Coordinates of C-alpha atoms in Angstrom, one line a residue:
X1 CA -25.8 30.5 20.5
X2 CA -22.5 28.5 20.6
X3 CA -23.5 24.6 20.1
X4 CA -20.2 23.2 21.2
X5 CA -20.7 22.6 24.4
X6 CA -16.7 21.4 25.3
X7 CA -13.5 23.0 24.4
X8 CA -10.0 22.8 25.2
X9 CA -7.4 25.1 24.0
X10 CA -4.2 23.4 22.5
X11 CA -0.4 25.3 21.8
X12 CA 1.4 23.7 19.3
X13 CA 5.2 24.8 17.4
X14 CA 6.7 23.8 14.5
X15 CA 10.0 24.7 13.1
X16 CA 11.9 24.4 10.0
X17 CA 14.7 25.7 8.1
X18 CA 12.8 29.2 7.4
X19 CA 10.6 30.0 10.1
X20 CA 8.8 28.8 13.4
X21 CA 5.4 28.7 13.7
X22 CA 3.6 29.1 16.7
X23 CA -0.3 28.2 17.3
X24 CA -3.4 28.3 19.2
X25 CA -6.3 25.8 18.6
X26 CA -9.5 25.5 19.8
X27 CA -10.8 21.6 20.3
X28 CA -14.5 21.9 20.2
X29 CA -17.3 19.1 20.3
X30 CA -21.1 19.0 21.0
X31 CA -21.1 15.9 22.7
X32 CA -19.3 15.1 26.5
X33 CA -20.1 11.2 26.5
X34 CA -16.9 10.5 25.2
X35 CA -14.5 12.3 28.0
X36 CA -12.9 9.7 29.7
X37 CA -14.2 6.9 27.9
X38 CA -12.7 3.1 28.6
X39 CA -14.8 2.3 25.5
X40 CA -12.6 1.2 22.1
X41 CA -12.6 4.6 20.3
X42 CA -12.0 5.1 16.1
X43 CA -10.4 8.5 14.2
X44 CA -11.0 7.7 10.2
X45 CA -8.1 10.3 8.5
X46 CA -9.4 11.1 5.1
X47 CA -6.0 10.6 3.1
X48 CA -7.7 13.5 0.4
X49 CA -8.8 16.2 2.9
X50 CA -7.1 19.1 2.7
X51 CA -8.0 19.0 6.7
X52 CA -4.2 17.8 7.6
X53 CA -2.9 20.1 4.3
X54 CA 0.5 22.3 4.9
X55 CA 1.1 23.6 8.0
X56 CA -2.1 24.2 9.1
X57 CA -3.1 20.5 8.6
X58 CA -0.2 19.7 11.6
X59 CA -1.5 21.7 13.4
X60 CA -5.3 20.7 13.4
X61 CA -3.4 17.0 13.5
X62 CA -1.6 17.6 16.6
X63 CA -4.9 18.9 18.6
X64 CA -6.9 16.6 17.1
X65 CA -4.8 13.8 18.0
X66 CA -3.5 14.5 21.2
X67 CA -6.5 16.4 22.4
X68 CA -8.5 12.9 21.9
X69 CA -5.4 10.9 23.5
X70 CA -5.8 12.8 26.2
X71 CA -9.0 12.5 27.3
X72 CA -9.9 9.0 26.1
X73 CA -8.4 6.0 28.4
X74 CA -10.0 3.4 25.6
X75 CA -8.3 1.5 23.2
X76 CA -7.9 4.4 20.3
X77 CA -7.4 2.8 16.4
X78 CA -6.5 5.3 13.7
X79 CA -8.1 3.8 10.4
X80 CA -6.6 5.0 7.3
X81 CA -9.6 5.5 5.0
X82 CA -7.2 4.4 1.7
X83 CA -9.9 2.4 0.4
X84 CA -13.1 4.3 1.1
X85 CA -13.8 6.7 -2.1
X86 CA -12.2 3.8 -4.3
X87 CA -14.5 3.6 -7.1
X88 CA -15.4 7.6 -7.3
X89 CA -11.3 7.8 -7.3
X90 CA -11.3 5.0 -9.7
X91 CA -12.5 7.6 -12.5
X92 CA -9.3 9.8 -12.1
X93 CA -7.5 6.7 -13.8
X94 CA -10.0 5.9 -16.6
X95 CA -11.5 3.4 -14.1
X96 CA -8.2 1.7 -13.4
X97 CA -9.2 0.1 -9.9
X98 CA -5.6 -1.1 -9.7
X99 CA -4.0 2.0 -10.0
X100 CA -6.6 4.3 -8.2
X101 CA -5.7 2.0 -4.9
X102 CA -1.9 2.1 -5.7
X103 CA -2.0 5.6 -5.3
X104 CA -4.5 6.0 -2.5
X105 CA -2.2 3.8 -0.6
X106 CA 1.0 5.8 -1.4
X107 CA -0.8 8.4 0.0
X108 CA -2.0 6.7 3.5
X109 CA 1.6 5.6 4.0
X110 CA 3.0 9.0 3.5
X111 CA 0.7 10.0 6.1
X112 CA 1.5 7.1 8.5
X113 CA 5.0 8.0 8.0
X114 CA 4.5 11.9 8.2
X115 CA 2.2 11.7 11.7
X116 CA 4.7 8.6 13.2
X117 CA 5.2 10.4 16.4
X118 CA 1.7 11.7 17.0
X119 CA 0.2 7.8 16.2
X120 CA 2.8 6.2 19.1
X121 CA 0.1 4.1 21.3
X122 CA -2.0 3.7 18.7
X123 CA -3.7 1.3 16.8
X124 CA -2.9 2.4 13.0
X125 CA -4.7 0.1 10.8
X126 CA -5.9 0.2 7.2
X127 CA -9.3 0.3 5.3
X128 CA -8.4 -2.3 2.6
X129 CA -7.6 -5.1 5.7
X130 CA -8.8 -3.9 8.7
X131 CA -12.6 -3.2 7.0
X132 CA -12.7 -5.0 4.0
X133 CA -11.1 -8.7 4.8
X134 CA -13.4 -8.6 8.1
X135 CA -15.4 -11.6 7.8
X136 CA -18.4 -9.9 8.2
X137 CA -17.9 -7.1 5.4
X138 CA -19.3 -8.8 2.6
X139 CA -22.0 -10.2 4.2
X140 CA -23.0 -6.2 5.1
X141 CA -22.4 -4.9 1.7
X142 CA -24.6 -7.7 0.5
X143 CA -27.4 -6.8 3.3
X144 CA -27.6 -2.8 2.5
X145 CA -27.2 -3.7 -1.7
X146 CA -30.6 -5.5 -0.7
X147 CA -31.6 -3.0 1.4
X148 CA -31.1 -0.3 -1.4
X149 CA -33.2 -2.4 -3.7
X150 CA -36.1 -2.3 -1.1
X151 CA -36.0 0.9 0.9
X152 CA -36.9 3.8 -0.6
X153 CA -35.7 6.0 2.0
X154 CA -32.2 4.5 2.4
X155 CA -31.9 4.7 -1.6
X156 CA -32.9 8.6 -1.7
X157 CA -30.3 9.1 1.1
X158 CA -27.7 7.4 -0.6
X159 CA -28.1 9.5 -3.9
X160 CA -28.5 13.1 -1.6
X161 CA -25.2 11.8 -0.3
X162 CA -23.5 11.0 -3.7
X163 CA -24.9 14.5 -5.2
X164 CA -22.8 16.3 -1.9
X165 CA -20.1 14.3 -2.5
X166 CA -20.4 14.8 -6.6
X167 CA -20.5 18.6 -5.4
X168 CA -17.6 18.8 -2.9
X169 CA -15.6 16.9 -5.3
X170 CA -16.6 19.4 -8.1
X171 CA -15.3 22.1 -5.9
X172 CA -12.3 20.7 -4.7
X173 CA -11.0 19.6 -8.1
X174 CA -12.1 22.7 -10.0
X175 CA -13.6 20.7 -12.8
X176 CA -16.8 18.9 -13.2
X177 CA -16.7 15.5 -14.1
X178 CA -18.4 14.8 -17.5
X179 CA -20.2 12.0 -16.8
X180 CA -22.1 13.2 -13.9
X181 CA -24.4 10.1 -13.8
X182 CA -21.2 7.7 -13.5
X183 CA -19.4 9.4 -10.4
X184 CA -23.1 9.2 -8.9
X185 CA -23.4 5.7 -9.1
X186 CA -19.7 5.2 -8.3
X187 CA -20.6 7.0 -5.2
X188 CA -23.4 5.0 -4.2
X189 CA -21.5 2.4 -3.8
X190 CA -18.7 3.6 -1.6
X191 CA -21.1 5.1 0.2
X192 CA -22.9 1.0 0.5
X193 CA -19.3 0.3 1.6
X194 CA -18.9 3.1 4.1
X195 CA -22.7 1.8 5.5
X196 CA -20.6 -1.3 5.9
X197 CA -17.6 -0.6 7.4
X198 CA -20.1 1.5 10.4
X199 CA -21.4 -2.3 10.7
X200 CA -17.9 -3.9 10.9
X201 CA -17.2 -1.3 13.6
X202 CA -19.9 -1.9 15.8
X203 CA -19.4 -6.0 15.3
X204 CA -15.7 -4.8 16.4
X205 CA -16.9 -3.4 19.8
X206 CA -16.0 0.0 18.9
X207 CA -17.9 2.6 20.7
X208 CA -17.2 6.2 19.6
X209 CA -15.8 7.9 16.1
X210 CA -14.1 10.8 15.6
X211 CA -14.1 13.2 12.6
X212 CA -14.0 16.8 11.5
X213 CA -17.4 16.8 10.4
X214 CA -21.0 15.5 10.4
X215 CA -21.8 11.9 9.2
X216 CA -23.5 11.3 5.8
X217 CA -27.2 10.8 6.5
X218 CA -27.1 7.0 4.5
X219 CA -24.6 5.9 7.2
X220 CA -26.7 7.6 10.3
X221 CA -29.5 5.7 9.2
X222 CA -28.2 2.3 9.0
X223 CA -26.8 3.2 12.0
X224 CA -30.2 3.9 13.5
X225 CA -31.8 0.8 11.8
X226 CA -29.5 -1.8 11.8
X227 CA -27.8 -1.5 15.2
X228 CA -29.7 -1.5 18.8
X229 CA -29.5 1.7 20.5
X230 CA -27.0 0.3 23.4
X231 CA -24.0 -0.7 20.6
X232 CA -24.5 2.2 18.3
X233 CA -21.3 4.2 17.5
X234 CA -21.9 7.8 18.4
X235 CA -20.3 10.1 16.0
X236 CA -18.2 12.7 17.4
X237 CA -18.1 15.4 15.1
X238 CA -14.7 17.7 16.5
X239 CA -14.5 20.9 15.3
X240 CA -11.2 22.5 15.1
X241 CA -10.4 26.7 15.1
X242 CA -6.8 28.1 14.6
X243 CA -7.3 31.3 16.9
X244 CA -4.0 32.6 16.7
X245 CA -0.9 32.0 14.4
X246 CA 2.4 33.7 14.7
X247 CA 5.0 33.3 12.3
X248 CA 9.4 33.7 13.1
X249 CA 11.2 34.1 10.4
X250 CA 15.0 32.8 11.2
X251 CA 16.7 36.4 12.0
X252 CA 13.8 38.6 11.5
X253 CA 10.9 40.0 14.2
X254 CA 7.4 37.8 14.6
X255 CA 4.3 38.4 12.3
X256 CA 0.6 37.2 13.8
X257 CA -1.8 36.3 11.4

């Protein structure tokens, strides 16, 4: 049985010096509460993902964007997640905070500057000032660092979420960190800052997010204990399917793949 319950198809072609590509998209989500929405809406781009990588990545950007912009007659704020895997990054660079952020934020502004056109009418804002110089950011991180201390179930989730992140990073490096122990407690607290910036979020009015893929479980549970059921962000988790790909060389016949 199928558990997306909307979809919309989306055509998209891109052309450079070599080829055109031409491409067919499926737009699927579980959950219809957010068609048509006048509710202030969020899309976090992860600037590591290989979900906007090569060709393939404009592609899933174009549907995902203009799918969303579409259907959504809300407020919609593209957050640039620059800052959100900070400390875990950190360990790339010997623990150089400094430069880990330097380069994440190279890397959001190529972004910006690579999706311009698609972003036109939105809010583009970043992690490092539009999350963490909200007022109210370190007073959250404070909260759920206390909240760790104390809950037994909030500190389990948050290390089953850094041992999936520890594993996904594994995977996409190719390497395994030596100091497994480190990157876990690195993680933990991103993860206490990505608890927080959910918080900032709802205190921003914000009513649904957007994201290829599910939440962690630390950041669905603070969002289930902390925030009353009528201001809770509802995750939309979009799932995205190239169904068809044909590639045009410049002066040659078409090849589907």
């Amino acid at each position: 049985m199928n558990p997306y319950i909307w979809r919309q198809n989306f055509t998209a072609t891109f052309t450079d010096q070599e080829k055109t590509v031409r491409g067919k998209l499926a737009f699927k989500t579980k959950d219809i509460s957010w068609l048509e929405t006048s509710a202030p809406v969020i899309l976090p781009i992860s600037i590591h993902s290989n979900f906007h990588e090569g060709i393939q990545g404009d592609f899933k950007m174009n549907a995902f964007i203009s799918t969303i912009k579409r259907h959504v007659k809300g407020r919609i704020t593209i957050l640039l997640t620059e800052k959100a895997h900070i400390k875990t990054f950190s360990l790339k660079y010997s623990n150089n905070f400094e430069k880990a952020f330097e380069e994440c934020l190279k890397s959001a502004n190529m972004l910006v500057q690579r999706y311009e056109p698609l972003f036109e009418n939105c809010n583009v804002v970043y992690w490092h000032s539009y999350i963490c110089q909200d007022p109210y950011f370190k007073k959250f991180v404070d909260r759920l660092e206390s909240l760790y201390s104390t809950d037994l179930i909030f500190r389990k989730l948050l290390h089953e979420d850094a041992e999936i992140s520890y594993e996904g990073e594994s995977r996409r490096s190719g390497t395994t960190f030596i100091n497994k122990s480190l990157f876990i407690e690195k993680a933990v607290e991103d993860l206490i800052e990505q608890c927080a910036c959910l918080l900032v979020l709802v205190n921003k009015g914000y009513k649904f997010q957007f994201y290829p893929g599910k939440p962690c479980a630390s950041t669905e549970y603070v969002n289930r204990i902390f925030v009353p059921k009528d201001n809770r962000i509802s995750w939309i988790d979009v799932f995205l399917t190239i169904e068809k790909k044909t590639i045009i060389p410049h002066n040659l016949s078409a090849v589907e793949v």
